Every structure is written in structure tokens, then in C-alpha cells.
CSV table of C-alpha atoms in Angstrom, one decimal:
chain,number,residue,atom,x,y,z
A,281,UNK,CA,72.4,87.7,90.5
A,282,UNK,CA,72.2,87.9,94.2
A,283,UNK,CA,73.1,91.4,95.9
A,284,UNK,CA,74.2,91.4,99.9
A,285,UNK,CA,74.3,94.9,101.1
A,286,UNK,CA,77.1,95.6,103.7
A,287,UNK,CA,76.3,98.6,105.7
A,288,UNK,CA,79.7,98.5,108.1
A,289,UNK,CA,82.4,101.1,108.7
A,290,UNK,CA,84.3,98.3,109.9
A,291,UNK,CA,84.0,95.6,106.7
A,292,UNK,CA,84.9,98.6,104.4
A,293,UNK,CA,87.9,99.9,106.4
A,294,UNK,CA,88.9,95.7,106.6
A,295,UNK,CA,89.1,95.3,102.9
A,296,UNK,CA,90.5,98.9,101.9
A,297,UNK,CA,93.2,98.6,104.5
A,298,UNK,CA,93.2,94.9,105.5
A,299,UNK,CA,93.7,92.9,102.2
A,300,UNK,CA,97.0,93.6,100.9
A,301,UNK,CA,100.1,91.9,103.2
A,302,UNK,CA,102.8,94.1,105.1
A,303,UNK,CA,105.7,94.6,102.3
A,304,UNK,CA,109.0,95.2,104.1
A,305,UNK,CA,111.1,97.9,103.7
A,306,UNK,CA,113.8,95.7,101.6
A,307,UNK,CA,112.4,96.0,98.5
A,308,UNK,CA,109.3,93.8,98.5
A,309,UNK,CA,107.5,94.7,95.1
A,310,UNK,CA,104.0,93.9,97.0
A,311,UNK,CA,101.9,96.2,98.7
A,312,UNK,CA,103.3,99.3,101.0
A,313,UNK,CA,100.8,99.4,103.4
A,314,UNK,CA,98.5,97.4,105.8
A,315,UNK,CA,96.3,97.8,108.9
A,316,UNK,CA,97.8,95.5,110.9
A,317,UNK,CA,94.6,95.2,113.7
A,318,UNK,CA,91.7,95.2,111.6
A,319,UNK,CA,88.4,94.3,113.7
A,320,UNK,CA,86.9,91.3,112.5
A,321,UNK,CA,83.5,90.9,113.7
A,322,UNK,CA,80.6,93.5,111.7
A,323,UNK,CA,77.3,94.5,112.3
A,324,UNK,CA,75.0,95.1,109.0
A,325,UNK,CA,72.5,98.2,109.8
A,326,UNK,CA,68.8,98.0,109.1
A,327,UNK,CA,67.3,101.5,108.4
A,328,UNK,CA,63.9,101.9,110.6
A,329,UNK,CA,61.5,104.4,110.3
A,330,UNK,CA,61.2,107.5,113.2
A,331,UNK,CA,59.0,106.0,116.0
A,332,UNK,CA,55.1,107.4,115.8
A,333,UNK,CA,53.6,108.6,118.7
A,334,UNK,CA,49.6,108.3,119.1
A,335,UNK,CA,47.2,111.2,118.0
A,336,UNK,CA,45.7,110.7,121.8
A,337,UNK,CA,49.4,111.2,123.3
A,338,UNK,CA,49.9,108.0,124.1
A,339,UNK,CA,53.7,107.5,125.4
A,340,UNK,CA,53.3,104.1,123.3
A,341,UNK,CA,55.6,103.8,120.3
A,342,UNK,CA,55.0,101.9,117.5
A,343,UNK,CA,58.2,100.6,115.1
A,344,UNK,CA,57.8,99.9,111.1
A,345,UNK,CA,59.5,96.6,110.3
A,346,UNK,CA,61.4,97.8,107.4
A,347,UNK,CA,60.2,96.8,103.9
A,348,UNK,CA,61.1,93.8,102.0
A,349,UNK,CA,63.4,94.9,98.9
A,350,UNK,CA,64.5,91.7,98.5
A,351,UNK,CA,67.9,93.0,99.6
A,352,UNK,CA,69.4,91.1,101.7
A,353,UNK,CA,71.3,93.0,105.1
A,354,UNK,CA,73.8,90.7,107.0
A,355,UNK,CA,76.3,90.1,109.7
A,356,UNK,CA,79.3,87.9,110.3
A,357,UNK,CA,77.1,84.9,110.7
A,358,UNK,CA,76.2,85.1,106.7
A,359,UNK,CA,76.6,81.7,106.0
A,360,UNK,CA,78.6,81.2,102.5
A,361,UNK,CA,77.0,78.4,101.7
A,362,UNK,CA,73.5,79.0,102.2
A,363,UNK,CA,73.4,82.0,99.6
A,364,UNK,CA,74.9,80.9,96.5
A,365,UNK,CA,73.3,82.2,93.2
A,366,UNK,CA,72.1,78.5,91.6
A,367,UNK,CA,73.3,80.3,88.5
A,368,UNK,CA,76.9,80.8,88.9
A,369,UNK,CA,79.5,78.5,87.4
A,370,UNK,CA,81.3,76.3,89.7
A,371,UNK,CA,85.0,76.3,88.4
A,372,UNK,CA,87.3,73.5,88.5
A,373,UNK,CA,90.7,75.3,88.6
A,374,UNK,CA,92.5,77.4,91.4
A,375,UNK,CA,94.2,80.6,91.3
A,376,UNK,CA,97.7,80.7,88.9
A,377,UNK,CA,99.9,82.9,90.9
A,378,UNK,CA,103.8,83.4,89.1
A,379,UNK,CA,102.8,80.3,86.7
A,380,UNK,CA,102.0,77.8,89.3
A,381,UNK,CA,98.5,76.9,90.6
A,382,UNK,CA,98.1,77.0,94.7
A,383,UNK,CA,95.2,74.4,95.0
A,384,UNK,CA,93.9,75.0,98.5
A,385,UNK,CA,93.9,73.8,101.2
A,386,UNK,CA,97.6,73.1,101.5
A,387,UNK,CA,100.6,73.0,103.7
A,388,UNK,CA,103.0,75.8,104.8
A,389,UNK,CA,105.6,73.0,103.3
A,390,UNK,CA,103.8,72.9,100.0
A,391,UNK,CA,104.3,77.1,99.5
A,392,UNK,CA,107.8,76.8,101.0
A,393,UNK,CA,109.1,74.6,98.4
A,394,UNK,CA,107.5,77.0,95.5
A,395,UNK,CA,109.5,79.7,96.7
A,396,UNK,CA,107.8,81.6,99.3
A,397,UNK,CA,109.5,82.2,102.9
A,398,UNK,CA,107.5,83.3,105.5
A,399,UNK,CA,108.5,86.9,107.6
A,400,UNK,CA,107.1,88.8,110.2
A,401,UNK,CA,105.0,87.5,113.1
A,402,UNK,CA,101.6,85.7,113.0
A,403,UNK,CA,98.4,87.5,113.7
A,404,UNK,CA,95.7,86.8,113.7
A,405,UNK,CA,96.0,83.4,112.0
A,406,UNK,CA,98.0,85.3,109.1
A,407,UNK,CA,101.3,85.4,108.1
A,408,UNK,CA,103.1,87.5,105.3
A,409,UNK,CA,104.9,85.4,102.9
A,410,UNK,CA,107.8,86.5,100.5
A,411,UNK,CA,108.1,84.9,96.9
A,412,UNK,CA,112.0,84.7,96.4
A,413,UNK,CA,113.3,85.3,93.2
A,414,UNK,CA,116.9,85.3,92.8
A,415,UNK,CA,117.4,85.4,96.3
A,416,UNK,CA,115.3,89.0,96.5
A,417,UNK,CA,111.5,89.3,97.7
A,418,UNK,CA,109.8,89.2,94.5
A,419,UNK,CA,106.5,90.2,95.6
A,420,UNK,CA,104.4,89.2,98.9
A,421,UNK,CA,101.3,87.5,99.8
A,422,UNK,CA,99.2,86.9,103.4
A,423,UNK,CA,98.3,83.0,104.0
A,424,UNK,CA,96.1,82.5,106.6
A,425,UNK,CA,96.1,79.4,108.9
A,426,UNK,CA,92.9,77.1,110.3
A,427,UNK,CA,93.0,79.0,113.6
A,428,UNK,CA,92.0,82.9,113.2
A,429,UNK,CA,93.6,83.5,116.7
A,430,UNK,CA,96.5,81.9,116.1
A,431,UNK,CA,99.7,84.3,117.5
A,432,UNK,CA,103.1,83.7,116.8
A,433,UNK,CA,106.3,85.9,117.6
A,434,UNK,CA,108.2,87.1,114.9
A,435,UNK,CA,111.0,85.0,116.0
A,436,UNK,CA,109.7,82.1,116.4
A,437,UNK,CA,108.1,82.1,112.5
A,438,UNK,CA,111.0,80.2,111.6
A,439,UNK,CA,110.2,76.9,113.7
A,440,UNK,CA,106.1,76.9,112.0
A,441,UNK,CA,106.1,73.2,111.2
A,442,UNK,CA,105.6,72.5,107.5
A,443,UNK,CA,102.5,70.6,107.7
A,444,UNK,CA,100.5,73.4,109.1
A,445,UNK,CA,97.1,73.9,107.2
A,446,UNK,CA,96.9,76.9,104.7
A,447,UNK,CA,93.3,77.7,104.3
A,448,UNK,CA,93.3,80.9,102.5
A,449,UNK,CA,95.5,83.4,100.4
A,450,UNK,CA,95.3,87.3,100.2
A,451,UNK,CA,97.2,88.9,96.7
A,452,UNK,CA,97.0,92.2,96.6
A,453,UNK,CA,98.3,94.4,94.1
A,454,UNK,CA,100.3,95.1,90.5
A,455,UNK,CA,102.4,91.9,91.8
A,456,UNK,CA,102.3,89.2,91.3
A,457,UNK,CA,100.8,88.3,87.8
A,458,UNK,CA,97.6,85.9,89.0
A,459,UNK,CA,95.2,84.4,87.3
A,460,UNK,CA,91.6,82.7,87.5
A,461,UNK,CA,90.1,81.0,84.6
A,462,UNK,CA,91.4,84.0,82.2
A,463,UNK,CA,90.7,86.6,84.9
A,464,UNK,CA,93.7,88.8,86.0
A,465,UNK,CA,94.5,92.0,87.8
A,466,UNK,CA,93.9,95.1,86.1
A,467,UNK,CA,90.7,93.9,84.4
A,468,UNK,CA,87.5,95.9,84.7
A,469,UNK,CA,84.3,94.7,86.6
A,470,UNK,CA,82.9,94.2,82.8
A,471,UNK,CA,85.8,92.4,82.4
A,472,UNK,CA,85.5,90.1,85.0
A,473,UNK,CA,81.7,89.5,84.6
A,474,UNK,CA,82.5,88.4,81.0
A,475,UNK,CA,85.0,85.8,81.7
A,476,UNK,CA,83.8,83.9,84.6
A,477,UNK,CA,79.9,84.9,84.1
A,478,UNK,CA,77.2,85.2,87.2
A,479,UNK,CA,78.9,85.2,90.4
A,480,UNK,CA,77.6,83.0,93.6
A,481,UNK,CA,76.7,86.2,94.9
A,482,UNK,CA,77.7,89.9,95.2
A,483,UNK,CA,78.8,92.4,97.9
A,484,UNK,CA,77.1,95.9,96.8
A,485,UNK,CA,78.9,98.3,98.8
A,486,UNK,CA,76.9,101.4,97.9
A,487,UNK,CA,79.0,104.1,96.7
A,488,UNK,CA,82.5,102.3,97.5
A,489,UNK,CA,82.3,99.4,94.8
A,490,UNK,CA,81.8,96.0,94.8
A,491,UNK,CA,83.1,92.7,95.7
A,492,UNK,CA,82.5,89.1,93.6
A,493,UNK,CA,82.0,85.9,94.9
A,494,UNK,CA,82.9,82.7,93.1
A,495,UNK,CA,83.1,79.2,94.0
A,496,UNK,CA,84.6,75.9,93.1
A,497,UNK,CA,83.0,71.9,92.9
A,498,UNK,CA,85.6,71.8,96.1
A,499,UNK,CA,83.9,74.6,97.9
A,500,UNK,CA,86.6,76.8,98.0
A,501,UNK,CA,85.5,80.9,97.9
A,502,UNK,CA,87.5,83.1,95.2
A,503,UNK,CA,86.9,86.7,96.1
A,504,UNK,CA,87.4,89.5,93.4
A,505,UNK,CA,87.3,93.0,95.3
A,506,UNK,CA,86.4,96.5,93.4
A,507,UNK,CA,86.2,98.5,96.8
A,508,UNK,CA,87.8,101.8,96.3
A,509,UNK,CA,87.3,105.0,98.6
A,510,UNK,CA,84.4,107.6,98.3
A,511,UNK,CA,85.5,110.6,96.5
A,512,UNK,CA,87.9,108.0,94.4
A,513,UNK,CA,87.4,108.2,90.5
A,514,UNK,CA,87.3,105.1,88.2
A,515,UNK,CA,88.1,103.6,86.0
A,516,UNK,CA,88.4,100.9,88.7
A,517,UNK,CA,90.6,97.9,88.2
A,518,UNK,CA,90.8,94.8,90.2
A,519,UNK,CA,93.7,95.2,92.5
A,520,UNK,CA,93.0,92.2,95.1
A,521,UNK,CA,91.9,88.6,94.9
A,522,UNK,CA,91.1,85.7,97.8
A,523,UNK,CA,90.4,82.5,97.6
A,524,UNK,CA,90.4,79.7,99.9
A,525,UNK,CA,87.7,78.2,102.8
A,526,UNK,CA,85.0,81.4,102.6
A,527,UNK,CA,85.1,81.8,106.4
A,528,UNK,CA,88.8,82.5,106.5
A,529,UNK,CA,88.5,85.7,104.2
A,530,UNK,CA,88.2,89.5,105.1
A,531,UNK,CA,85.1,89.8,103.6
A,532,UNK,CA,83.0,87.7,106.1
């Protein structure tokens, strides 16, 4: 199995704050918080020893190049691609989410006429989507467009024309009910690793969890996060899935 160590404040902060999407205050079953600016671009750390100064007092200093573990340290150019484990599976379905499966890419049209309305601004290249149940927000997810800079005033969500290109999909949370190849939320990482077997690679995030990396034959990423806080205490569940094009996701 192939292990990537992230070393950034900023990637952790991104996927304990950043993954789920803003619920609004009128009873949206999803999430109840979100960083709403979370700073894409990371830098991985790579530990070096002290400098070593010269018996003879030389002001020379002389750097160790770190050894090779056979760990791998990266940045935000990791290319996805480039790193899968030739072991992992390469599934053919997408993820089920309220008993219909979102193959990706598709249109904002496409999730429109499933039942989700869109709310709140674009940022980003993200927008907050409401399922509708009833005529109430069921539950909410974050789509995120081609264009990760894309801005669009809350007002003007309403006029996003329907063939715009959804890329990627955040669901966060007890809601809704999803499911990938058997997998669902509230499973263990034993769980997990059972069902859908080696992943295409992992995130080991030290003391703060782990994040798995699947793929499909149409190159699509399906993320399966296990990050939880420091002094947090397990068992620990997945809460958050996302899947989509791998460069579009928080975890890059």
C-alpha cells in the first residue's frame, strides 16, 4: 500500500474544517459548520538534520540530505495519477447518494432535476447545494465547478446556467445515506479496507488519522477521510466522502 505523509497545518485545518458544506440555519440536516476561506495551496516539510560546523572552525556548513524511508513527502503539485498503488481495484460504479448514483462529471442541470437547489454564493469554485425533500432541505452537499476561482454573488446563484460542469462533490456528515460499492458512512477504517480492498494510495496523517484514495476505469478520485483532531478518542467513523476529478478535491 502506498503511504504519502502530509506534514501541513494548512491541509489538516482544510479537511477538518473545509469538507463539510455551510448548512443554513433553516433546518438543513447537513453539516453546522464550515471554514468558509480555507487556503488551498500546502507545503509538505522535510525534517533536516542541525547544520555541522568543522572541527577546524570553519564557518562552512554542511546539510544531511534526509534519509530515504521510502516515505514519500509532497506538495500541491502531487500528481494523482502518477502514484497510484498498481494493486488497488479500479471500480466501475459512482457514489449512491439518497438512492440515485451521481456519475461524474455532470451538469448543474443534471443535480437540479434530482432534487438539489443550489443556495449561497460561489467560492471558490464551490457552491452549497440543498437536496429538497418535501419542499424542506433534506440534507446538503458542496459541488465544485471546473474553475477553482470561480466567484459568484449570492444573488446571482440563481441565473448559473444548467450546463455548467460539476467536477466534484463533498458529503459530509450523518446525512445523507451514501454509498460506494457497499461502503457507507459510519463504517470503521477496518471496515472500509475490507470492502473495497488496497487503496490507490493513502494519506498518513500522523497522529490525526488517515485519508483513502480510490479510483475508477474513468479516472475519477473517491476520497474516504478518517482525519479527526489530536486529543480526539476513537472509535473513528467515516464522516466525509469525495469523489470526482482528483485535482478538484480538498485533499490536493
Amino acid at each position: 500500500m502506498k503511504k504519502v505523509k502530509i506534514l501541513s497545518a494548512v491541509l489538516i485545518m482544510a479537511m477538518l474544517l473545509g469538507a463539510a458544506g455551510c448548512s443554513k440555519e433553516t433546518g438543513s440536516n447537513g453539516p453546522g459548520e464550515t471554514a468558509s476561506e480555507v487556503e488551498n495551496e500546502v507545503e509538505s516539510e522535510i525534517e533536516t538534520e542541525a547544520p555541522a560546523t568543522s572541527e577546524s572552525a570553519s564557518t562552512e556548513q554542511v546539510t544531511d540530505t534526509p534519509e530515504d524511508t521510502g516515505d514519500e513527502y509532497i506538495g500541491h503539485e502531487f500528481v494523482f495519477e502518477e502514484n497510484i498503488d498498481p494493486d488497488t481495484t479500479f471500480f466501475e460504479h459512482s457514489v449512491t447518494i439518497y438512492g440515485t448514483e451521481i456519475m461524474l462529471p455532470c451538469t448543474l442541470g443534471d443535480l437540479k432535476a434530482l432534487g438539489y437547489e443550489p443556495y449561497m454564493d460561489v467560492y471558490m469554485g464551490d457552491l452549497e447545494m440543498d437536496y429538497m425533500l418535501n419542499g424542506e432541505p433534506e440534507f446538503d452537499i458542496r459541488v465544485m465547478f471546473e474553475d477553482p476561482e470561480l466567484e459568484v454573488d449570492e444573488e446571482d446563484v440563481k441565473d448559473l446556467p444548467d450546463d455548467m460542469l460539476v467536477v466534484a462533490i463533498n458529503v459530509y456528515g450523518e446525512f445523507p445515506q451514501y454509498d460506494f460499492n457497499g461502503v457507507k458512512n459510519g463504517m470503521t477504517e477496518d471496515e472500509v479496507l475490507s470492502i473495497l480492498g488496497t487503496p490507490a494510495y493513502e494519506l498518513d496523517l500522523r497522529e490525526m488519522g488517515h485519508v483513502y484514495y480510490y479510483t475508477d476505469k474513468a479516472g475519477n478520485a473517491y476520497c474516504f477521510s478518517f482525519a479527526h483532531f489530536v486529543n480526539e478518542t476513537g472509535p473513528f467513523v467515516l464522516k466525509m466522502i469525495e469523489f470526482g476529478s482528483y485535482d478538484r478535491l480538498v485533499y490536493t
